[in-house]
Amino acid sequence: MKKLGPVLLLLAQTFVLSAVTIFCVAPVSCRATEEGIVMLTGDYEAPKLTDFSVIDESTLQLVFSESVKLLNTVVSPKLEGISDSMEHSETAVPSPAIEAASGALGKFEAEVHAQDDGRSFTVVLEVACEVGKSYEFLGIVEDKVGNTLTFCIPFTGFNSRIPELIITEAQIKYAKGSSGGKEIYRGEFVEFLTLKGGNLGGLELVSGSDGESKKYCFPAVEVEKGQVFIAHLRSVAEGCVDEREDFDEATAPHSAAGVLDLWSENTSARLHDSADVIVVRNGVSGLLLDAFMYADAKTLEWKSGPAEFAAKAAAAGIYETGDVSEAALCSGVSPLKSFKRTDAEALCEAVLAGEDYVYPVRNSGDLWEVGPVTPGTL
């Protein structure tokens, strides 16, 4: 705890003196003398953190805008209800969030290696981070003239076992109805087939029309070769249970018995009704694992969001050009009818038989048909 004293003290000073910071970063200052006002110039701008990267399970990399001295670093687990606490202290006692970030509630020992340019640093942890678990990196740096920067960055444990997936079914419609006096909700979902096993931690599911703010981030869950699982994009009914071990726990409409059902906490609309591009990607590298494009007959070209994703799908080799003409036609899609990939079962059999395949797997509109919703069944 003695080692944490300087960190906590500097953090407290940082927050208490935050109002004064505005005056400290001005490139020009002045002072009053008997003769009048004298203008002072100098470097009053704090250094900036320009890049923070998670290289692997135990290595982090930082790059700054100028040569700096790394005064202190703390890597700590992000504690739910504590690290994100909005509680603050009006005394010398640090708030729960500051206490957690400073390592008072647990931290990782690490070695810091500075590069020759003085701007880049590699931080090697003695213990590897867990896949998908949340952490915080607290750092304090100082430039050559004494300007300091205190920063705290959240990050997720690196996933070195990214699985290979393809989208096999997509339900883009939402419906609310009733049966026997009970309300029934049927929400949007995307079904996947696992071609190569791994961990879902760090993967993201997003569509061009929804945008980045509405992406679904997968939890750190293990999936096996040949396994089918479902990502439900709206939780609005009883039985929307995010499963881990018991695959019969979710009972809401479109959940599947004996199949892994994952549920987003979202309660509002997802996926466009008439034209969209859905992608699943590595959230760290941005590389696409798979994509699915659909459009109605009236859509002649993509809007800006889907257009960007379509171009990325073509660049990844999933679609030939990404043009809207390659999209699956969404005629007939309803809350009880979804898009289904027609070669999914054959792909599953080939993978389980050990046959070779090219990944990412090529996709096209003629590989899809609209039929009854069958989540969990290829």
One Martini backbone bead per residue (centre of mass of N, CA, C, O) as a GRO file, in nm:
protein
  378
    1MET     BB    1   0.052   0.065  -0.014
    2LYS     BB    2   0.295   0.265  -0.021
    3LYS     BB    3   0.317   0.277  -0.338
    4LEU     BB    4   0.026   0.423  -0.367
    5GLY     BB    5   0.057   0.707  -0.251
    6PRO     BB    6   0.159   0.881  -0.496
    7VAL     BB    7  -0.079   0.814  -0.681
    8LEU     BB    8  -0.313   0.920  -0.505
    9LEU     BB    9  -0.204   1.205  -0.470
   10LEU     BB   10  -0.194   1.281  -0.773
   11LEU     BB   11  -0.491   1.229  -0.830
   12ALA     BB   12  -0.606   1.432  -0.630
   13GLN     BB   13  -0.465   1.678  -0.753
   14THR     BB   14  -0.586   1.656  -1.035
   15PHE     BB   15  -0.886   1.701  -0.949
   16VAL     BB   16  -0.858   1.961  -0.777
   17LEU     BB   17  -0.682   2.115  -1.028
   18SER     BB   18  -0.857   2.116  -1.295
   19ALA     BB   19  -0.926   2.423  -1.322
   20VAL     BB   20  -0.619   2.512  -1.370
   21THR     BB   21  -0.547   2.367  -1.643
   22ILE     BB   22  -0.643   2.575  -1.849
   23PHE     BB   23  -0.391   2.767  -1.788
   24CYS     BB   24  -0.153   2.551  -1.845
   25VAL     BB   25  -0.213   2.507  -2.177
   26ALA     BB   26  -0.126   2.771  -2.259
   27PRO     BB   27   0.105   2.910  -2.488
   28VAL     BB   28   0.032   3.187  -2.337
   29SER     BB   29   0.154   3.419  -2.097
   30CYS     BB   30   0.144   3.626  -1.788
   31ARG     BB   31   0.271   3.928  -1.608
   32ALA     BB   32   0.283   4.149  -1.344
   33THR     BB   33   0.431   4.475  -1.331
   34GLU     BB   34   0.545   4.793  -1.283
   35GLU     BB   35   0.570   4.827  -1.608
   36GLY     BB   36   0.368   4.582  -1.660
   37ILE     BB   37   0.308   4.358  -1.916
   38VAL     BB   38   0.452   4.028  -1.954
   39MET     BB   39   0.527   3.807  -2.196
   40LEU     BB   40   0.496   3.451  -2.203
   41THR     BB   41   0.679   3.168  -2.322
   42GLY     BB   42   0.602   2.815  -2.402
   43ASP     BB   43   0.563   2.482  -2.272
   44TYR     BB   44   0.208   2.401  -2.175
   45GLU     BB   45   0.172   2.119  -2.307
   46ALA     BB   46   0.053   1.825  -2.285
   47PRO     BB   47   0.086   1.520  -2.344
   48LYS     BB   48  -0.008   1.261  -2.580
   49LEU     BB   49  -0.212   0.984  -2.641
   50THR     BB   50  -0.210   0.812  -2.959
   51ASP     BB   51  -0.162   0.499  -2.853
   52PHE     BB   52  -0.345   0.184  -2.775
   53SER     BB   53  -0.233  -0.161  -2.735
   54VAL     BB   54  -0.322  -0.505  -2.768
   55ILE     BB   55  -0.109  -0.761  -2.842
   56ASP     BB   56  -0.161  -0.961  -2.597
   57GLU     BB   57  -0.211  -1.123  -2.297
   58SER     BB   58   0.076  -0.943  -2.179
   59THR     BB   59   0.071  -0.694  -2.399
   60LEU     BB   60   0.147  -0.346  -2.416
   61GLN     BB   61   0.094  -0.031  -2.606
   62LEU     BB   62   0.257   0.296  -2.622
   63VAL     BB   63   0.188   0.628  -2.767
   64PHE     BB   64   0.332   0.946  -2.805
   65SER     BB   65   0.374   1.283  -2.912
   66GLU     BB   66   0.628   1.260  -2.719
   67SER     BB   67   0.882   1.272  -2.520
   68VAL     BB   68   0.881   1.062  -2.223
   69LYS     BB   69   0.814   0.998  -1.876
   70LEU     BB   70   0.739   0.713  -1.688
   71LEU     BB   71   0.620   0.732  -1.366
   72ASN     BB   72   0.342   0.550  -1.391
   73THR     BB   73   0.195   0.212  -1.351
   74VAL     BB   74  -0.144   0.057  -1.374
   75VAL     BB   75  -0.281  -0.273  -1.358
   76SER     BB   76  -0.634  -0.347  -1.342
   77PRO     BB   77  -0.919  -0.464  -1.251
   78LYS     BB   78  -1.247  -0.438  -1.343
   79LEU     BB   79  -1.497  -0.329  -1.115
   80GLU     BB   80  -1.806  -0.385  -1.051
   81GLY     BB   81  -1.935  -0.087  -0.903
   82ILE     BB   82  -1.642   0.067  -0.887
   83SER     BB   83  -1.496   0.160  -1.152
   84ASP     BB   84  -1.803   0.289  -1.236
   85SER     BB   85  -1.820   0.491  -1.021
   86MET     BB   86  -1.969   0.822  -0.927
   87GLU     BB   87  -1.826   0.848  -0.679
   88HIS     BB   88  -1.710   1.116  -0.463
   89SER     BB   89  -1.462   1.307  -0.297
   90GLU     BB   90  -1.423   1.581  -0.042
   91THR     BB   91  -1.163   1.452   0.040
   92ALA     BB   92  -0.858   1.279   0.069
   93VAL     BB   93  -1.028   1.052  -0.013
   94PRO     BB   94  -1.066   0.834  -0.246
   95SER     BB   95  -1.242   0.709  -0.473
   96PRO     BB   96  -1.336   0.403  -0.582
   97ALA     BB   97  -1.232   0.438  -0.876
   98ILE     BB   98  -0.946   0.540  -0.801
   99GLU     BB   99  -0.865   0.307  -0.619
  100ALA     BB  100  -0.883   0.087  -0.839
  101ALA     BB  101  -0.694   0.218  -1.058
  102SER     BB  102  -0.439   0.231  -0.846
  103GLY     BB  103  -0.445  -0.081  -0.704
  104ALA     BB  104  -0.574  -0.118  -0.410
  105LEU     BB  105  -0.766  -0.383  -0.525
  106GLY     BB  106  -0.562  -0.460  -0.748
  107LYS     BB  107  -0.276  -0.592  -0.939
  108PHE     BB  108  -0.022  -0.586  -1.191
  109GLU     BB  109   0.270  -0.690  -1.268
  110ALA     BB  110   0.533  -0.491  -1.442
  111GLU     BB  111   0.714  -0.423  -1.742
  112VAL     BB  112   0.905  -0.146  -1.873
  113HIS     BB  113   0.967  -0.055  -2.224
  114ALA     BB  114   1.170   0.164  -2.386
  115GLN     BB  115   1.216   0.336  -2.659
  116ASP     BB  116   1.436   0.534  -2.834
  117ASP     BB  117   1.220   0.776  -2.889
  118GLY     BB  118   1.038   0.811  -2.609
  119ARG     BB  119   0.724   0.739  -2.713
  120SER     BB  120   0.759   0.427  -2.668
  121PHE     BB  121   0.580   0.150  -2.501
  122THR     BB  122   0.629  -0.160  -2.319
  123VAL     BB  123   0.397  -0.378  -2.148
  124VAL     BB  124   0.474  -0.647  -1.920
  125LEU     BB  125   0.305  -0.901  -1.784
  126GLU     BB  126   0.320  -1.156  -1.548
  127VAL     BB  127   0.008  -1.185  -1.601
  128ALA     BB  128  -0.236  -1.296  -1.781
  129CYS     BB  129  -0.506  -1.214  -1.941
  130GLU     BB  130  -0.837  -1.257  -1.972
  131VAL     BB  131  -1.068  -1.343  -2.180
  132GLY     BB  132  -1.292  -1.063  -2.185
  133LYS     BB  133  -1.177  -0.912  -1.962
  134SER     BB  134  -1.169  -0.630  -1.754
  135TYR     BB  135  -0.955  -0.336  -1.769
  136GLU     BB  136  -0.694  -0.108  -1.637
  137PHE     BB  137  -0.495   0.183  -1.741
  138LEU     BB  138  -0.259   0.357  -1.546
  139GLY     BB  139  -0.103   0.682  -1.614
  140ILE     BB  140   0.217   0.871  -1.581
  141VAL     BB  141   0.346   1.158  -1.750
  142GLU     BB  142   0.657   1.333  -1.861
  143ASP     BB  143   0.809   1.590  -1.988
  144LYS     BB  144   1.093   1.788  -2.027
  145VAL     BB  145   0.923   2.050  -1.880
  146GLY     BB  146   0.686   1.906  -1.675
  147ASN     BB  147   0.456   1.800  -1.821
  148THR     BB  148   0.147   1.632  -1.747
  149LEU     BB  149  -0.013   1.295  -1.768
  150THR     BB  150  -0.331   1.157  -1.681
  151PHE     BB  151  -0.446   0.815  -1.733
  152CYS     BB  152  -0.744   0.603  -1.825
  153ILE     BB  153  -0.773   0.268  -1.968
  154PRO     BB  154  -0.980   0.056  -2.112
  155PHE     BB  155  -0.967  -0.313  -2.138
  156THR     BB  156  -0.936  -0.627  -2.310
  157GLY     BB  157  -0.874  -0.937  -2.315
  158PHE     BB  158  -0.699  -1.124  -2.515
  159ASN     BB  159  -0.771  -1.305  -2.829
  160SER     BB  160  -0.609  -1.599  -2.974
  161ARG     BB  161  -0.909  -1.760  -3.030
  162ILE     BB  162  -1.041  -1.720  -3.313
  163PRO     BB  163  -1.305  -1.800  -3.474
  164GLU     BB  164  -1.491  -1.964  -3.736
  165LEU     BB  165  -1.759  -1.799  -3.912
  166ILE     BB  166  -2.113  -1.822  -4.009
  167ILE     BB  167  -2.395  -1.710  -4.153
  168THR     BB  168  -2.731  -1.888  -4.153
  169GLU     BB  169  -2.930  -1.676  -4.005
  170ALA     BB  170  -3.190  -1.407  -4.052
  171GLN     BB  171  -3.377  -1.187  -3.840
  172ILE     BB  172  -3.535  -0.861  -3.921
  173LYS     BB  173  -3.796  -0.898  -3.759
  174TYR     BB  174  -4.064  -0.752  -3.563
  175ALA     BB  175  -4.297  -0.873  -3.297
  176LYS     BB  176  -4.625  -0.809  -3.148
  177GLY     BB  177  -4.830  -1.017  -2.943
  178SER     BB  178  -5.098  -1.262  -2.872
  179SER     BB  179  -5.166  -1.546  -2.632
  180GLY     BB  180  -5.386  -1.617  -2.402
  181GLY     BB  181  -5.324  -1.316  -2.278
  182LYS     BB  182  -5.024  -1.320  -2.391
  183GLU     BB  183  -4.741  -1.174  -2.460
  184ILE     BB  184  -4.555  -1.163  -2.778
  185TYR     BB  185  -4.206  -1.177  -2.871
  186ARG     BB  186  -4.026  -1.107  -3.184
  187GLY     BB  187  -3.693  -1.103  -3.263
  188GLU     BB  188  -3.390  -1.032  -3.358
  189PHE     BB  189  -3.150  -1.246  -3.543
  190VAL     BB  190  -2.835  -1.444  -3.542
  191GLU     BB  191  -2.698  -1.718  -3.703
  192PHE     BB  192  -2.440  -1.969  -3.633
  193LEU     BB  193  -2.144  -2.131  -3.765
  194THR     BB  194  -1.884  -2.341  -3.661
  195LEU     BB  195  -1.571  -2.414  -3.816
  196LYS     BB  196  -1.386  -2.296  -3.577
  197GLY     BB  197  -1.275  -2.304  -3.281
  198GLY     BB  198  -1.329  -2.088  -2.979
  199ASN     BB  199  -1.349  -1.742  -2.886
  200LEU     BB  200  -1.583  -1.464  -2.862
  201GLY     BB  201  -1.398  -1.269  -2.753
  202GLY     BB  202  -1.410  -0.950  -2.928
  203LEU     BB  203  -1.657  -0.977  -3.084
  204GLU     BB  204  -1.868  -0.833  -3.354
  205LEU     BB  205  -2.209  -0.712  -3.414
  206VAL     BB  206  -2.301  -0.539  -3.720
  207SER     BB  207  -2.465  -0.276  -3.896
  208GLY     BB  208  -2.492  -0.024  -4.123
  209SER     BB  209  -2.761   0.104  -4.001
  210ASP     BB  210  -2.685   0.103  -3.694
  211GLY     BB  211  -2.397   0.110  -3.607
  212GLU     BB  212  -2.160   0.141  -3.357
  213SER     BB  213  -2.359   0.208  -3.110
  214LYS     BB  214  -2.522  -0.094  -3.181
  215LYS     BB  215  -2.336  -0.302  -3.112
  216TYR     BB  216  -2.243  -0.642  -3.057
  217CYS     BB  217  -2.081  -0.793  -2.780
  218PHE     BB  218  -1.922  -1.063  -2.717
  219PRO     BB  219  -1.869  -1.301  -2.512
  220ALA     BB  220  -1.658  -1.523  -2.328
  221VAL     BB  221  -1.714  -1.794  -2.539
  222GLU     BB  222  -1.713  -2.122  -2.610
  223VAL     BB  223  -1.659  -2.283  -2.932
  224GLU     BB  224  -1.733  -2.541  -3.163
  225LYS     BB  225  -1.708  -2.746  -3.404
  226GLY     BB  226  -2.037  -2.734  -3.544
  227GLN     BB  227  -2.160  -2.509  -3.389
  228VAL     BB  228  -2.467  -2.365  -3.291
  229PHE     BB  229  -2.565  -2.014  -3.270
  230ILE     BB  230  -2.729  -1.725  -3.100
  231ALA     BB  231  -2.797  -1.374  -3.171
  232HIS     BB  232  -2.984  -1.163  -2.981
  233LEU     BB  233  -3.101  -0.811  -3.036
  234ARG     BB  234  -3.358  -0.854  -2.826
  235SER     BB  235  -3.492  -0.767  -2.491
  236VAL     BB  236  -3.866  -0.811  -2.411
  237ALA     BB  237  -3.885  -1.087  -2.251
  238GLU     BB  238  -3.938  -1.365  -2.120
  239GLY     BB  239  -3.649  -1.575  -2.144
  240CYS     BB  240  -3.392  -1.376  -2.188
  241VAL     BB  241  -3.125  -1.582  -2.168
  242ASP     BB  242  -2.788  -1.581  -2.101
  243GLU     BB  243  -2.604  -1.833  -2.192
  244ARG     BB  244  -2.358  -2.100  -2.083
  245GLU     BB  245  -2.451  -2.411  -1.989
  246ASP     BB  246  -2.766  -2.387  -2.018
  247PHE     BB  247  -2.940  -2.448  -2.332
  248ASP     BB  248  -3.253  -2.432  -2.181
  249GLU     BB  249  -3.303  -2.150  -2.039
  250ALA     BB  250  -3.420  -2.028  -2.282
  251THR     BB  251  -3.784  -1.922  -2.370
  252ALA     BB  252  -3.802  -1.738  -2.585
  253PRO     BB  253  -3.870  -1.644  -2.874
  254HIS     BB  254  -3.624  -1.801  -3.090
  255SER     BB  255  -3.533  -2.001  -2.913
  256ALA     BB  256  -3.309  -2.289  -2.847
  257ALA     BB  257  -3.291  -2.606  -2.781
  258GLY     BB  258  -2.960  -2.696  -2.712
  259VAL     BB  259  -2.875  -2.391  -2.771
  260LEU     BB  260  -2.687  -2.118  -2.795
  261ASP     BB  261  -2.803  -1.823  -2.622
  262LEU     BB  262  -2.766  -1.480  -2.704
  263TRP     BB  263  -2.822  -1.158  -2.530
  264SER     BB  264  -2.917  -0.855  -2.570
  265GLU     BB  265  -3.003  -0.557  -2.386
  266ASN     BB  266  -3.166  -0.462  -2.598
  267THR     BB  267  -3.503  -0.286  -2.687
  268SER     BB  268  -3.460  -0.201  -2.976
  269ALA     BB  269  -3.415  -0.157  -3.291
  270ARG     BB  270  -3.291  -0.388  -3.550
  271LEU     BB  271  -3.233  -0.368  -3.844
  272HIS     BB  272  -3.326  -0.344  -4.157
  273ASP     BB  273  -3.615  -0.407  -4.352
  274SER     BB  274  -3.475  -0.370  -4.668
  275ALA     BB  275  -3.154  -0.275  -4.613
  276ASP     BB  276  -2.840  -0.456  -4.547
  277VAL     BB  277  -2.524  -0.500  -4.351
  278ILE     BB  278  -2.382  -0.782  -4.200
  279VAL     BB  279  -2.130  -0.814  -3.940
  280VAL     BB  280  -1.848  -1.010  -3.837
  281ARG     BB  281  -1.584  -0.918  -3.600
  282ASN     BB  282  -1.280  -0.807  -3.501
  283GLY     BB  283  -1.246  -0.568  -3.254
  284VAL     BB  284  -0.933  -0.522  -3.280
  285SER     BB  285  -0.865  -0.549  -3.606
  286GLY     BB  286  -1.146  -0.547  -3.801
  287LEU     BB  287  -1.183  -0.818  -3.911
  288LEU     BB  288  -1.366  -1.019  -4.116
  289LEU     BB  289  -1.559  -1.318  -4.098
  290ASP     BB  290  -1.851  -1.206  -4.190
  291ALA     BB  291  -2.133  -1.163  -4.430
  292PHE     BB  292  -2.464  -0.995  -4.489
  293MET     BB  293  -2.675  -0.931  -4.773
  294TYR     BB  294  -2.971  -0.716  -4.813
  295ALA     BB  295  -3.262  -0.659  -5.039
  296ASP     BB  296  -3.480  -0.496  -5.219
  297ALA     BB  297  -3.604  -0.415  -5.533
  298LYS     BB  298  -3.579  -0.090  -5.476
  299THR     BB  299  -3.278  -0.129  -5.425
  300LEU     BB  300  -2.996   0.017  -5.605
  301GLU     BB  301  -2.843   0.139  -5.348
  302TRP     BB  302  -2.646   0.214  -5.100
  303LYS     BB  303  -2.607   0.341  -4.818
  304SER     BB  304  -2.352   0.455  -4.639
  305GLY     BB  305  -2.327   0.233  -4.424
  306PRO     BB  306  -2.360  -0.027  -4.601
  307ALA     BB  307  -2.141   0.052  -4.808
  308GLU     BB  308  -1.898   0.022  -4.620
  309PHE     BB  309  -1.947  -0.282  -4.553
  310ALA     BB  310  -1.949  -0.390  -4.843
  311ALA     BB  311  -1.657  -0.312  -4.907
  312LYS     BB  312  -1.532  -0.490  -4.682
  313ALA     BB  313  -1.647  -0.761  -4.787
  314ALA     BB  314  -1.491  -0.748  -5.054
  315ALA     BB  315  -1.201  -0.714  -4.939
  316ALA     BB  316  -1.230  -1.002  -4.781
  317GLY     BB  317  -1.383  -1.209  -5.001
  318ILE     BB  318  -1.697  -1.256  -4.959
  319TYR     BB  319  -1.747  -1.061  -5.188
  320GLU     BB  320  -1.693  -0.950  -5.498
  321THR     BB  321  -1.813  -0.620  -5.480
  322GLY     BB  322  -2.078  -0.519  -5.294
  323ASP     BB  323  -2.314  -0.503  -5.453
  324VAL     BB  324  -2.659  -0.499  -5.444
  325SER     BB  325  -2.685  -0.742  -5.654
  326GLU     BB  326  -2.565  -0.956  -5.422
  327ALA     BB  327  -2.814  -0.958  -5.269
  328ALA     BB  328  -3.058  -1.068  -5.085
  329LEU     BB  329  -3.391  -1.122  -5.127
  330CYS     BB  330  -3.664  -0.988  -4.908
  331SER     BB  331  -3.894  -1.150  -5.008
  332GLY     BB  332  -4.117  -1.259  -4.741
  333VAL     BB  333  -4.032  -1.132  -4.493
  334SER     BB  334  -4.099  -1.216  -4.145
  335PRO     BB  335  -4.159  -1.302  -3.818
  336LEU     BB  336  -4.179  -1.617  -3.959
  337LYS     BB  337  -3.952  -1.520  -4.169
  338SER     BB  338  -3.627  -1.602  -4.301
  339PHE     BB  339  -3.300  -1.614  -4.354
  340LYS     BB  340  -3.132  -1.884  -4.545
  341ARG     BB  341  -2.866  -2.093  -4.574
  342THR     BB  342  -2.841  -2.355  -4.807
  343ASP     BB  343  -2.520  -2.461  -4.736
  344ALA     BB  344  -2.488  -2.518  -4.426
  345GLU     BB  345  -2.507  -2.827  -4.390
  346ALA     BB  346  -2.275  -2.900  -4.584
  347LEU     BB  347  -2.055  -2.741  -4.433
  348CYS     BB  348  -2.076  -2.895  -4.167
  349GLU     BB  349  -2.009  -3.178  -4.277
  350ALA     BB  350  -1.730  -3.102  -4.393
  351VAL     BB  351  -1.597  -3.011  -4.131
  352LEU     BB  352  -1.647  -3.277  -3.963
  353ALA     BB  353  -1.478  -3.442  -4.195
  354GLY     BB  354  -1.210  -3.252  -4.257
  355GLU     BB  355  -1.244  -3.052  -4.470
  356ASP     BB  356  -1.146  -2.819  -4.676
  357TYR     BB  357  -1.132  -2.451  -4.656
  358VAL     BB  358  -1.216  -2.120  -4.730
  359TYR     BB  359  -1.106  -1.826  -4.540
  360PRO     BB  360  -1.339  -1.668  -4.604
  361VAL     BB  361  -1.653  -1.729  -4.705
  362ARG     BB  362  -1.827  -1.730  -4.972
  363ASN     BB  363  -2.079  -1.499  -5.095
  364SER     BB  364  -2.436  -1.488  -5.201
  365GLY     BB  365  -2.763  -1.443  -5.297
  366ASP     BB  366  -2.809  -1.753  -5.409
  367LEU     BB  367  -2.764  -1.881  -5.098
  368TRP     BB  368  -3.058  -1.763  -5.044
  369GLU     BB  369  -3.360  -1.795  -4.840
  370VAL     BB  370  -3.707  -1.785  -4.768
  371GLY     BB  371  -3.826  -1.900  -4.444
  372PRO     BB  372  -3.890  -2.057  -4.183
  373VAL     BB  373  -3.828  -2.026  -3.861
  374THR     BB  374  -3.502  -2.199  -3.740
  375PRO     BB  375  -3.355  -2.188  -3.469
  376GLY     BB  376  -3.072  -2.410  -3.454
  377THR     BB  377  -3.139  -2.492  -3.765
  378LEU     BB  378  -2.998  -2.570  -4.080
   0.00000   0.00000   0.00000
